[in-house]
GROMACS .gro file of C-alpha atoms in nm:
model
  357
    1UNK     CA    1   1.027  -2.283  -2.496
    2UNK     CA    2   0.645  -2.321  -2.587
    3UNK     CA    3   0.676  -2.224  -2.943
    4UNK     CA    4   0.501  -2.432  -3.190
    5UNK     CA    5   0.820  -2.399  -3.396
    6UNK     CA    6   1.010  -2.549  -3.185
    7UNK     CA    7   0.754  -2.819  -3.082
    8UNK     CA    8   0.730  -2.955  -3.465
    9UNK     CA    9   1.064  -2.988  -3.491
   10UNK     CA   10   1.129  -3.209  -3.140
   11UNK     CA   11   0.859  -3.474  -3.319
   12UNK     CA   12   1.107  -3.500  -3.659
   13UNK     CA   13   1.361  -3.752  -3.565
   14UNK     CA   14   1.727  -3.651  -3.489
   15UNK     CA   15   1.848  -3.844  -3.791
   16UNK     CA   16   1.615  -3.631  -4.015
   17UNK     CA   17   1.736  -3.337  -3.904
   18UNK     CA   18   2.081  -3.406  -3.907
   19UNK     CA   19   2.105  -3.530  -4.259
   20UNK     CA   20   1.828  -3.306  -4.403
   21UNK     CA   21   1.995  -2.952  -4.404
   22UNK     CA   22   1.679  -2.801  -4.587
   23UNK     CA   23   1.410  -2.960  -4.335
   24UNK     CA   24   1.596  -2.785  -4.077
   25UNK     CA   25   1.632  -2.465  -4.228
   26UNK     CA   26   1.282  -2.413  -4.283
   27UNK     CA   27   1.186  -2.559  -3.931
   28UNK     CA   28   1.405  -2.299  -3.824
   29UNK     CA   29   1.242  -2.053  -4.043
   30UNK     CA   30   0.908  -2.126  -3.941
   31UNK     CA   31   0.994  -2.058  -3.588
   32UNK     CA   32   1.151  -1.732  -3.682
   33UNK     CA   33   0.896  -1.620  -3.845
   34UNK     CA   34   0.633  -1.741  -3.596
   35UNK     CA   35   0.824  -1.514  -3.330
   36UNK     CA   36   0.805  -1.211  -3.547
   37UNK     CA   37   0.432  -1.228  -3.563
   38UNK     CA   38   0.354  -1.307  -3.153
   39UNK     CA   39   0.656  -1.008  -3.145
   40UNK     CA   40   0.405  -0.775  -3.375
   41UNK     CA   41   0.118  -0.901  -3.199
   42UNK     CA   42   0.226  -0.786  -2.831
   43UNK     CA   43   0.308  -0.484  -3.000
   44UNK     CA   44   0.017  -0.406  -3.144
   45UNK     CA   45  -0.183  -0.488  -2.831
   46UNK     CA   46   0.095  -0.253  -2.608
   47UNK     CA   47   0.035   0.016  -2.836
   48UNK     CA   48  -0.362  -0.038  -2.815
   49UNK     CA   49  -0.321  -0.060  -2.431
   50UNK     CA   50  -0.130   0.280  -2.439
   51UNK     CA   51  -0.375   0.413  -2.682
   52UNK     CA   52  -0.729   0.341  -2.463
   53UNK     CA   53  -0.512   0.443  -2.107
   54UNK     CA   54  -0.461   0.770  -2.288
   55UNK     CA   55  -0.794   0.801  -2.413
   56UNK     CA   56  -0.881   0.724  -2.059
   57UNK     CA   57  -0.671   0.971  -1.912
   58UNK     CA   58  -0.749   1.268  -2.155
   59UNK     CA   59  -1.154   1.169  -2.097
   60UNK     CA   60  -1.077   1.215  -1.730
   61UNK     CA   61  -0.934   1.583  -1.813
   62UNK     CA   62  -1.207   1.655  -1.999
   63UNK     CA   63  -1.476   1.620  -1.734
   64UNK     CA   64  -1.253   1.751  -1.494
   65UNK     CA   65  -1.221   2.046  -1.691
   66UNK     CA   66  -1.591   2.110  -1.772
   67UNK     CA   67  -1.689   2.062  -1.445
   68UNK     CA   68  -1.419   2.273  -1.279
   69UNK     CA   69  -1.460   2.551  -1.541
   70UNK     CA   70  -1.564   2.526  -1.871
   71UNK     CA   71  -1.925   2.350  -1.815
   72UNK     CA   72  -2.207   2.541  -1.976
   73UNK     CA   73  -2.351   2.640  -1.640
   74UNK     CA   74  -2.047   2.818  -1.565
   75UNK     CA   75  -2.096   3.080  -1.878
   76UNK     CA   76  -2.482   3.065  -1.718
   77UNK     CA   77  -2.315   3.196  -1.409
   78UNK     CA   78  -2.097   3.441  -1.575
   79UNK     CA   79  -2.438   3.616  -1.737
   80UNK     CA   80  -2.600   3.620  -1.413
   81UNK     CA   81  -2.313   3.785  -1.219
   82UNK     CA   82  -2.316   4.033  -1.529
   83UNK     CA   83  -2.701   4.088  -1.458
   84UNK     CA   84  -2.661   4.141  -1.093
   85UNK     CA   85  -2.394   4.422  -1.107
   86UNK     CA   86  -2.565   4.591  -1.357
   87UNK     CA   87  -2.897   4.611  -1.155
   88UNK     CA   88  -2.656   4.685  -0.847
   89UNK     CA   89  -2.508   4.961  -0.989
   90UNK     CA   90  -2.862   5.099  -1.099
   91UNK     CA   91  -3.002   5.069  -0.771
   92UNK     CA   92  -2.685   5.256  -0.640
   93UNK     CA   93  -2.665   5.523  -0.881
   94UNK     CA   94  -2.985   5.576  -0.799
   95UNK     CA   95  -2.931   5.591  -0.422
   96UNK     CA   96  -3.213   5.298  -0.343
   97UNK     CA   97  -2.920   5.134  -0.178
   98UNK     CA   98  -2.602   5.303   0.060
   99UNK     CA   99  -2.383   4.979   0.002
  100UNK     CA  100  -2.027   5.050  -0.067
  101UNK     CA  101  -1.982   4.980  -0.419
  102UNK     CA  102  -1.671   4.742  -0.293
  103UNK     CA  103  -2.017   4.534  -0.240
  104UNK     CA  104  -2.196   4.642  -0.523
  105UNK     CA  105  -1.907   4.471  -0.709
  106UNK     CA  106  -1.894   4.189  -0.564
  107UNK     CA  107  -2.019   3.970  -0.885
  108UNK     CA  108  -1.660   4.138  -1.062
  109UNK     CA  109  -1.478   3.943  -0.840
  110UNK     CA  110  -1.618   3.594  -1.030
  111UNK     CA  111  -1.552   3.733  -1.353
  112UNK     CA  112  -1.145   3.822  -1.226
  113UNK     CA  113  -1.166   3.485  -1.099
  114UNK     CA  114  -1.283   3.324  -1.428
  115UNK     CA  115  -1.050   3.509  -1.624
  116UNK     CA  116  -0.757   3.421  -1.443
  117UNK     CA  117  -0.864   3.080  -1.403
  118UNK     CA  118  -1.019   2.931  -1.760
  119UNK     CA  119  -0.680   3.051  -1.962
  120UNK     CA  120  -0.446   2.891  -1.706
  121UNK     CA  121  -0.649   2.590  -1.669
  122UNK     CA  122  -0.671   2.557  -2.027
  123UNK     CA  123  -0.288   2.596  -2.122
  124UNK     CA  124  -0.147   2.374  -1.839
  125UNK     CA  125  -0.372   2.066  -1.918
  126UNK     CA  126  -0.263   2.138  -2.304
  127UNK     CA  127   0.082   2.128  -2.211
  128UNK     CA  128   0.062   1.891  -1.965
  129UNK     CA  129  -0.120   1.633  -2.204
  130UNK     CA  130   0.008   1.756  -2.489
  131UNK     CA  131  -0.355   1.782  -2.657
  132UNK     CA  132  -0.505   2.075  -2.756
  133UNK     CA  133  -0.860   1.934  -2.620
  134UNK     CA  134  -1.048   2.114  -2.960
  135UNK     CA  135  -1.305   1.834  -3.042
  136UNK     CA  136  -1.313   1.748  -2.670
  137UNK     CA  137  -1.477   2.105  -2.565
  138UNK     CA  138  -1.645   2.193  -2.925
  139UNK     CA  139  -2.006   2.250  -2.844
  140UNK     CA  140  -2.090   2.045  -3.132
  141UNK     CA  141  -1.965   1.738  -2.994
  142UNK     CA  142  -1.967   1.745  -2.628
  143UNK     CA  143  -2.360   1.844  -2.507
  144UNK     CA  144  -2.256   2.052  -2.157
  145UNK     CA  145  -1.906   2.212  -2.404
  146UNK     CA  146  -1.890   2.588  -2.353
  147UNK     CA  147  -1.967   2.826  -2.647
  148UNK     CA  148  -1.808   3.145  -2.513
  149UNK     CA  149  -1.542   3.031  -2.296
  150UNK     CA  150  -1.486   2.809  -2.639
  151UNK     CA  151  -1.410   3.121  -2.904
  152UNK     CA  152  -1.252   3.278  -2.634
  153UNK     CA  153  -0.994   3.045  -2.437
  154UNK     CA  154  -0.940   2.739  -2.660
  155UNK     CA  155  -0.972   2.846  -3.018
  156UNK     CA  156  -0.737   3.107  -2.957
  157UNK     CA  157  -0.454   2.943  -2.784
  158UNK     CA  158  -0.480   2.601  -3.045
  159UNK     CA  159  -0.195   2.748  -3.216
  160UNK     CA  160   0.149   2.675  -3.227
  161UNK     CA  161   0.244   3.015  -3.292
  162UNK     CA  162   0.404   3.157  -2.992
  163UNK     CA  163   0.352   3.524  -3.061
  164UNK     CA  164  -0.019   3.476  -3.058
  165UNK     CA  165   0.008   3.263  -2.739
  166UNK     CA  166   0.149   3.560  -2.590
  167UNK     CA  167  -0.135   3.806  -2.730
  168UNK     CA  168  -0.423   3.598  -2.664
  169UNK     CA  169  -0.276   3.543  -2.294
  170UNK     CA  170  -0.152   3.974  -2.278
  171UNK     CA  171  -0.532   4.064  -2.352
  172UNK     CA  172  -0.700   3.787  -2.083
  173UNK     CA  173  -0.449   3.926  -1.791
  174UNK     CA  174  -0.498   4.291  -1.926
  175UNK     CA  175  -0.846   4.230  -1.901
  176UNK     CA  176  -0.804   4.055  -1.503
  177UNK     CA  177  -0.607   4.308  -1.411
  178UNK     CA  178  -0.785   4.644  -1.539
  179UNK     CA  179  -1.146   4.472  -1.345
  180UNK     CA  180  -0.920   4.417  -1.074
  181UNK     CA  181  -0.793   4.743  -1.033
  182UNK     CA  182  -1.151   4.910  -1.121
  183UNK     CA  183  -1.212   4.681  -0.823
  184UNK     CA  184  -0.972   4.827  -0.577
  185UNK     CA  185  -1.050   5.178  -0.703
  186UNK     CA  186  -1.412   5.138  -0.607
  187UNK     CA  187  -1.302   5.027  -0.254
  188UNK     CA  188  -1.067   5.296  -0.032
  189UNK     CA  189  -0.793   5.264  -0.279
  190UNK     CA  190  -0.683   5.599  -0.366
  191UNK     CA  191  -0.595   5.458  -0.720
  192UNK     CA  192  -0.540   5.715  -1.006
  193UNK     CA  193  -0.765   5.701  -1.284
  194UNK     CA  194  -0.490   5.607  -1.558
  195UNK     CA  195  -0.405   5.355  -1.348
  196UNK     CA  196  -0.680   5.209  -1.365
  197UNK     CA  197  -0.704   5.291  -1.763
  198UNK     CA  198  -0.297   5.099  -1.890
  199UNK     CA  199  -0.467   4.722  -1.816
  200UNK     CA  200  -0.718   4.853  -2.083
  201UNK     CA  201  -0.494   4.996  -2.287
  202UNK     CA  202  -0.257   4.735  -2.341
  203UNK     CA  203  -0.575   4.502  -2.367
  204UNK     CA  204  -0.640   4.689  -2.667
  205UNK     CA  205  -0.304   4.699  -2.797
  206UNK     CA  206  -0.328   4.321  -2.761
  207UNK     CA  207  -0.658   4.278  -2.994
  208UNK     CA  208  -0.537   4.500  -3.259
  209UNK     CA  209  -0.209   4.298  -3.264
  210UNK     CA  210  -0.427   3.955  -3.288
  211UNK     CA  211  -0.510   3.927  -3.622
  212UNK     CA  212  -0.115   4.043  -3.743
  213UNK     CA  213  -0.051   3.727  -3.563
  214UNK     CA  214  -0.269   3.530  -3.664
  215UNK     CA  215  -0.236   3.489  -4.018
  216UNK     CA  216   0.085   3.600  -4.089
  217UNK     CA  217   0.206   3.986  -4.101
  218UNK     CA  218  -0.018   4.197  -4.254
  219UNK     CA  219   0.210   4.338  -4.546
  220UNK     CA  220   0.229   3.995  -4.684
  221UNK     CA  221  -0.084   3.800  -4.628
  222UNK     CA  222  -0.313   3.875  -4.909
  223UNK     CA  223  -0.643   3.940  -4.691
  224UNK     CA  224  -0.494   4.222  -4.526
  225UNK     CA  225  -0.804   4.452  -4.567
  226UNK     CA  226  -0.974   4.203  -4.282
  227UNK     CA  227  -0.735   4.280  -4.036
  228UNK     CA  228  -0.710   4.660  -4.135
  229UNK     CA  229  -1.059   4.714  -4.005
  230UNK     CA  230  -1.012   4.514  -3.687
  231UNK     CA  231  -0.682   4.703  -3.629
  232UNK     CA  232  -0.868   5.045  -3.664
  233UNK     CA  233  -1.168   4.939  -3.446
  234UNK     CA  234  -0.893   4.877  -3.174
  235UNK     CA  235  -0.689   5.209  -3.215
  236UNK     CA  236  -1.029   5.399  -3.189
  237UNK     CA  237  -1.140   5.233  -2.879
  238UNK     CA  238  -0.732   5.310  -2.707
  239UNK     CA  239  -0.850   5.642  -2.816
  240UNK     CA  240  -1.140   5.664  -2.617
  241UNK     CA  241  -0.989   5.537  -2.328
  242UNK     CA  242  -0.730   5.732  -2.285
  243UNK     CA  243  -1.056   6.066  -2.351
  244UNK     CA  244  -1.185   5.831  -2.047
  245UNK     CA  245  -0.882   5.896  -1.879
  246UNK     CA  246  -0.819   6.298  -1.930
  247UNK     CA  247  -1.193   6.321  -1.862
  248UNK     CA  248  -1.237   6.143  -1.513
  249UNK     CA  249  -0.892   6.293  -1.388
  250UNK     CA  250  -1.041   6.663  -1.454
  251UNK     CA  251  -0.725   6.684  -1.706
  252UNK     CA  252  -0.955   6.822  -2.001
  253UNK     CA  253  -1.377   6.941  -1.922
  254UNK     CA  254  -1.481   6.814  -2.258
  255UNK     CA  255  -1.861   6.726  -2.226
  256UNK     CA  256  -1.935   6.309  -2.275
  257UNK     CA  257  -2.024   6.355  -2.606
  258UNK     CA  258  -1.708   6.451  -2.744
  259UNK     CA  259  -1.529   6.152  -2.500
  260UNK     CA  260  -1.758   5.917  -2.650
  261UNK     CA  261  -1.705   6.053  -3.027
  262UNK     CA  262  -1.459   5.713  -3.073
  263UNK     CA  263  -1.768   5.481  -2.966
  264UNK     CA  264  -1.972   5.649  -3.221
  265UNK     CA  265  -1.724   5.587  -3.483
  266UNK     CA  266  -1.638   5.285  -3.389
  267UNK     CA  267  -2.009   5.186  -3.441
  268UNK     CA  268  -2.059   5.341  -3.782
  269UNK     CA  269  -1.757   5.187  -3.876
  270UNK     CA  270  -1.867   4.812  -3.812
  271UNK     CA  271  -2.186   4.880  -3.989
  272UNK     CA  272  -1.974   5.118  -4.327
  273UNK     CA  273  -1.756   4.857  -4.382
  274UNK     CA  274  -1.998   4.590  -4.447
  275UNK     CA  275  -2.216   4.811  -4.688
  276UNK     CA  276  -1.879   4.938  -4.848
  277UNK     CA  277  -1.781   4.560  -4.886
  278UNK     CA  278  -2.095   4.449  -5.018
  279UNK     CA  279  -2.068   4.725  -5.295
  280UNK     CA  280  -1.731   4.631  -5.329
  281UNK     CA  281  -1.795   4.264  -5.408
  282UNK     CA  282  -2.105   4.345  -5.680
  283UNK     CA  283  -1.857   4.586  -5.862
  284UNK     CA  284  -1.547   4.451  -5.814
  285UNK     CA  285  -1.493   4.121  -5.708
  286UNK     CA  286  -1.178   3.986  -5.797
  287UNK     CA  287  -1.021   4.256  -5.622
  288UNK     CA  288  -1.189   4.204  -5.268
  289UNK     CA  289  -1.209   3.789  -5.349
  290UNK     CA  290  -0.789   3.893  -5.341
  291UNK     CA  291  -0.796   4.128  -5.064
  292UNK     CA  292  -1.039   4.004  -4.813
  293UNK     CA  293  -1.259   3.702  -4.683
  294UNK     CA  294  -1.568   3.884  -4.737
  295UNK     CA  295  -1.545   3.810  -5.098
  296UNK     CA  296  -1.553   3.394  -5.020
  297UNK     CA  297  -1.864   3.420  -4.867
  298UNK     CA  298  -2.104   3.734  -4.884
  299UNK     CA  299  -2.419   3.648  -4.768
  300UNK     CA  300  -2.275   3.470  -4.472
  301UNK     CA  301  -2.103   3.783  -4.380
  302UNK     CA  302  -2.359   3.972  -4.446
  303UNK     CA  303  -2.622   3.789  -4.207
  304UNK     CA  304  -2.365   3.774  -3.880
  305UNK     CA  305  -2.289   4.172  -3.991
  306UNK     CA  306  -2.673   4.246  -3.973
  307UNK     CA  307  -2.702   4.025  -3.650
  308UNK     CA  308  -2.438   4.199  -3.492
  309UNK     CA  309  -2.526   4.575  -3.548
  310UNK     CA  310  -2.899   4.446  -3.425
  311UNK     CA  311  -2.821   4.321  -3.138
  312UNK     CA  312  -2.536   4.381  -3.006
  313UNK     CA  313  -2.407   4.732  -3.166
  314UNK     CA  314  -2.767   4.914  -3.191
  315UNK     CA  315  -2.818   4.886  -2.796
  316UNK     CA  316  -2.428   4.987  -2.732
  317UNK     CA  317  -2.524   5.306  -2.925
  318UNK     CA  318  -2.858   5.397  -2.759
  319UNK     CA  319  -2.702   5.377  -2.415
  320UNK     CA  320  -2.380   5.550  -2.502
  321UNK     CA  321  -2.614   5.870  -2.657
  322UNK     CA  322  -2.840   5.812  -2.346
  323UNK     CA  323  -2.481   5.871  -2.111
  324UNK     CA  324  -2.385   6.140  -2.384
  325UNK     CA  325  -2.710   6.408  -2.333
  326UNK     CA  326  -2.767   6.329  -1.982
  327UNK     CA  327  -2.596   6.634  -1.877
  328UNK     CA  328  -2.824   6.784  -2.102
  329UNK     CA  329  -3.148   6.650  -2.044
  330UNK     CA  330  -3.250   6.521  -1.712
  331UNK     CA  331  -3.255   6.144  -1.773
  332UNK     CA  332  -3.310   5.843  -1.456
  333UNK     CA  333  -3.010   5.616  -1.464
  334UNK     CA  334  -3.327   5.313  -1.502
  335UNK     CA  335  -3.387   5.511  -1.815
  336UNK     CA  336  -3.041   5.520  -1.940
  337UNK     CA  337  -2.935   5.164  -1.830
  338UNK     CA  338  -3.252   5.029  -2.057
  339UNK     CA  339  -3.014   4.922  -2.404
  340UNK     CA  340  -2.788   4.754  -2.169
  341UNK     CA  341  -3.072   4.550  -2.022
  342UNK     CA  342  -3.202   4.489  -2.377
  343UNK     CA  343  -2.827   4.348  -2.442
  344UNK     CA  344  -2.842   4.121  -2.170
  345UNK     CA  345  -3.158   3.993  -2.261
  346UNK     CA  346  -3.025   3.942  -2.617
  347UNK     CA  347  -2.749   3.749  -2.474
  348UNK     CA  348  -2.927   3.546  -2.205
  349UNK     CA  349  -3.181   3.427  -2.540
  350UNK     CA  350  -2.844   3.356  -2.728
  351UNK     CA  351  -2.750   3.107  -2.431
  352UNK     CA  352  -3.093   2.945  -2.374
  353UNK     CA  353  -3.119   2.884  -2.744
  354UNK     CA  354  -2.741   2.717  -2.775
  355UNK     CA  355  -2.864   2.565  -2.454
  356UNK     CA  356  -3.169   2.413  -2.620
  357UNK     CA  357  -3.020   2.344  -2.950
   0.00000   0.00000   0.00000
């Protein structure tokens, strides 16, 4: 052997060690001992070596997942495909182009694509690695980490719970499918309209039943009044869809004002509850500090409430009253399609300031 141990004790002479039973002991001692540290030692460095291959390895699946899908310049690409069809379907609806609108929707098909893709990307290489790749692909700490593709793919699926695994996955193939059907409706499929109108539905069905899984049921987590207002804001929009649905299949001959009566309250109820909350918290704030999140922080809530009914619910509602009275009053489709312009352009200023940032 090449121990030191063993070394030391070859130079002591036999007779030593044969009449000195101590001397030997603690030669033998030291040699015991000095194999338990080299033992730790090549542990320690094994486990080290295991450590930096897997660091290695999960670095690897990183890149390989930002460049494959959930790079920055991929949401870029997103918006513009969102741009395109909407100046597509302008153009078409107002008959400056005669292209089949199984062309006009040709930038859909990149948004089925990402859809089906990001989730299942995202939850094999979690599984597969058995990381759930959060501080990897936060924007805060990777500089080309997606934002949307962030709060929509990988926060939600973090969690261990299995029933919101199954939500957050039932709402991104409700989603795939309902575009992809829409898809194959606007081609020579002679698809029914409330066929077209379940993948939304149970899309819905899915968001309202989101927050009941994420924190617990809602009878006994205490901040139930959070997850009321989400669930009604869901309910109202199934509501309108299936109006949607009667009114495109020539079931009912309501006028769009009355099928887009659930938009409308969906809108003025994003913007009551805030103001109701707000009044809530000056006069009684142990009950909604018991009840609800807005009571931990107000004015934080307050700012991303006033941000979102600017500029995201205030251009929702000019174009849906635009759609709503142009039976009424003779309005250009450029005309009416001007608030969701306006939205994109809120958006695309969003991304170039993240972008920047």
């Amino acid at each position: 052997t090449q121990s030191t141990g063993v070394r030391y004790c070859w130079t002591i002479p036999a007779s030593i060690l044969q009449g000195d039973n101590v001397l030997r002991r603690h030669c033998i001692t030291q040699f015991l001992a000095q194999r338990a540290v080299e033992k730790q030692k090549r542990e320690a460095e094994l486990k080290q070596l295991q450590a930096d291959q897997r660091e290695r390895t999960l670095r690897k699946a990183v890149r390989c997942m930002i460049f494959s899908a959930f790079g920055r310049p991929w949401e870029w690409i997103m918006l513009l495909c969102l741009i395109s069809f909407t100046i597509l379907s302008v153009l078409k609806l107002e008959k400056k182009i005669s292209t089949h609108w199984a062309i006009v929707s040709c930038p859909l098909y990149f948004l089925i694509f990402q859809g089906i893709f990001l989730p299942t990307l995202y939850f094999l290489c979690s599984r597969f690695y058995k990381h759930k790749f959060e501080r990897e692909l936060d924007p805060e700490y990777t500089s080309f980490g997606p934002l949307f593709f962030f709060l929509s793919c990988v926060l939600p699926l973090m969690s261990r719970e299995v029933k919101l695994t199954i939500a957050v996955l039932s709402f991104h193939g409700s989603f795939v499918v309902g575009l992809l059907l829409l898809s194959m409706k606007l081609f020579f499929f002679q698809l029914p309209w409330f066929v077209v109108g379940i993948p939304f539905g149970i899309l819905t069905i899915a968001l309202s039943s989101l927050p009941c899984f994420a924190c617990g049921d809602i009878r006994s987590d205490r901040k139930w009044l959070d997850k009321l207002v989400l669930i009604i804001g869901s309910l109202s929009f199934l509501l309108f869809i299936v109006f949607l649905v009667l009114r495109l299949e020539n079931v009912v001959e309501w006028k769009w004002f009355f099928v887009l009566i659930p938009l409308f309250f969906i809108k003025i109820w994003l913007v009551l509850v805030p103001f109701c909350f707000s009044l809530a918290r000056c006069c009684c704030s142990n009950w909604l500090t018991r009840r609800s999140r807005w009571g931990d922080d107000p004015s934080a809530h307050c700012w991303l409430a006033f941000f979102l009914a600017i500029f995201i619910l205030a251009p929702l509602l000019c174009f849906e009253l635009l759609v709503a009275f142009k039976e009424v009053v003779y309005l250009r489709w450029v005309f009416v399609f001007i608030p969701i312009f306006v939205l994109e352009g809120f958006i695309l200023s969003g991304c170039v300031v993240v972008t920047v940032a």
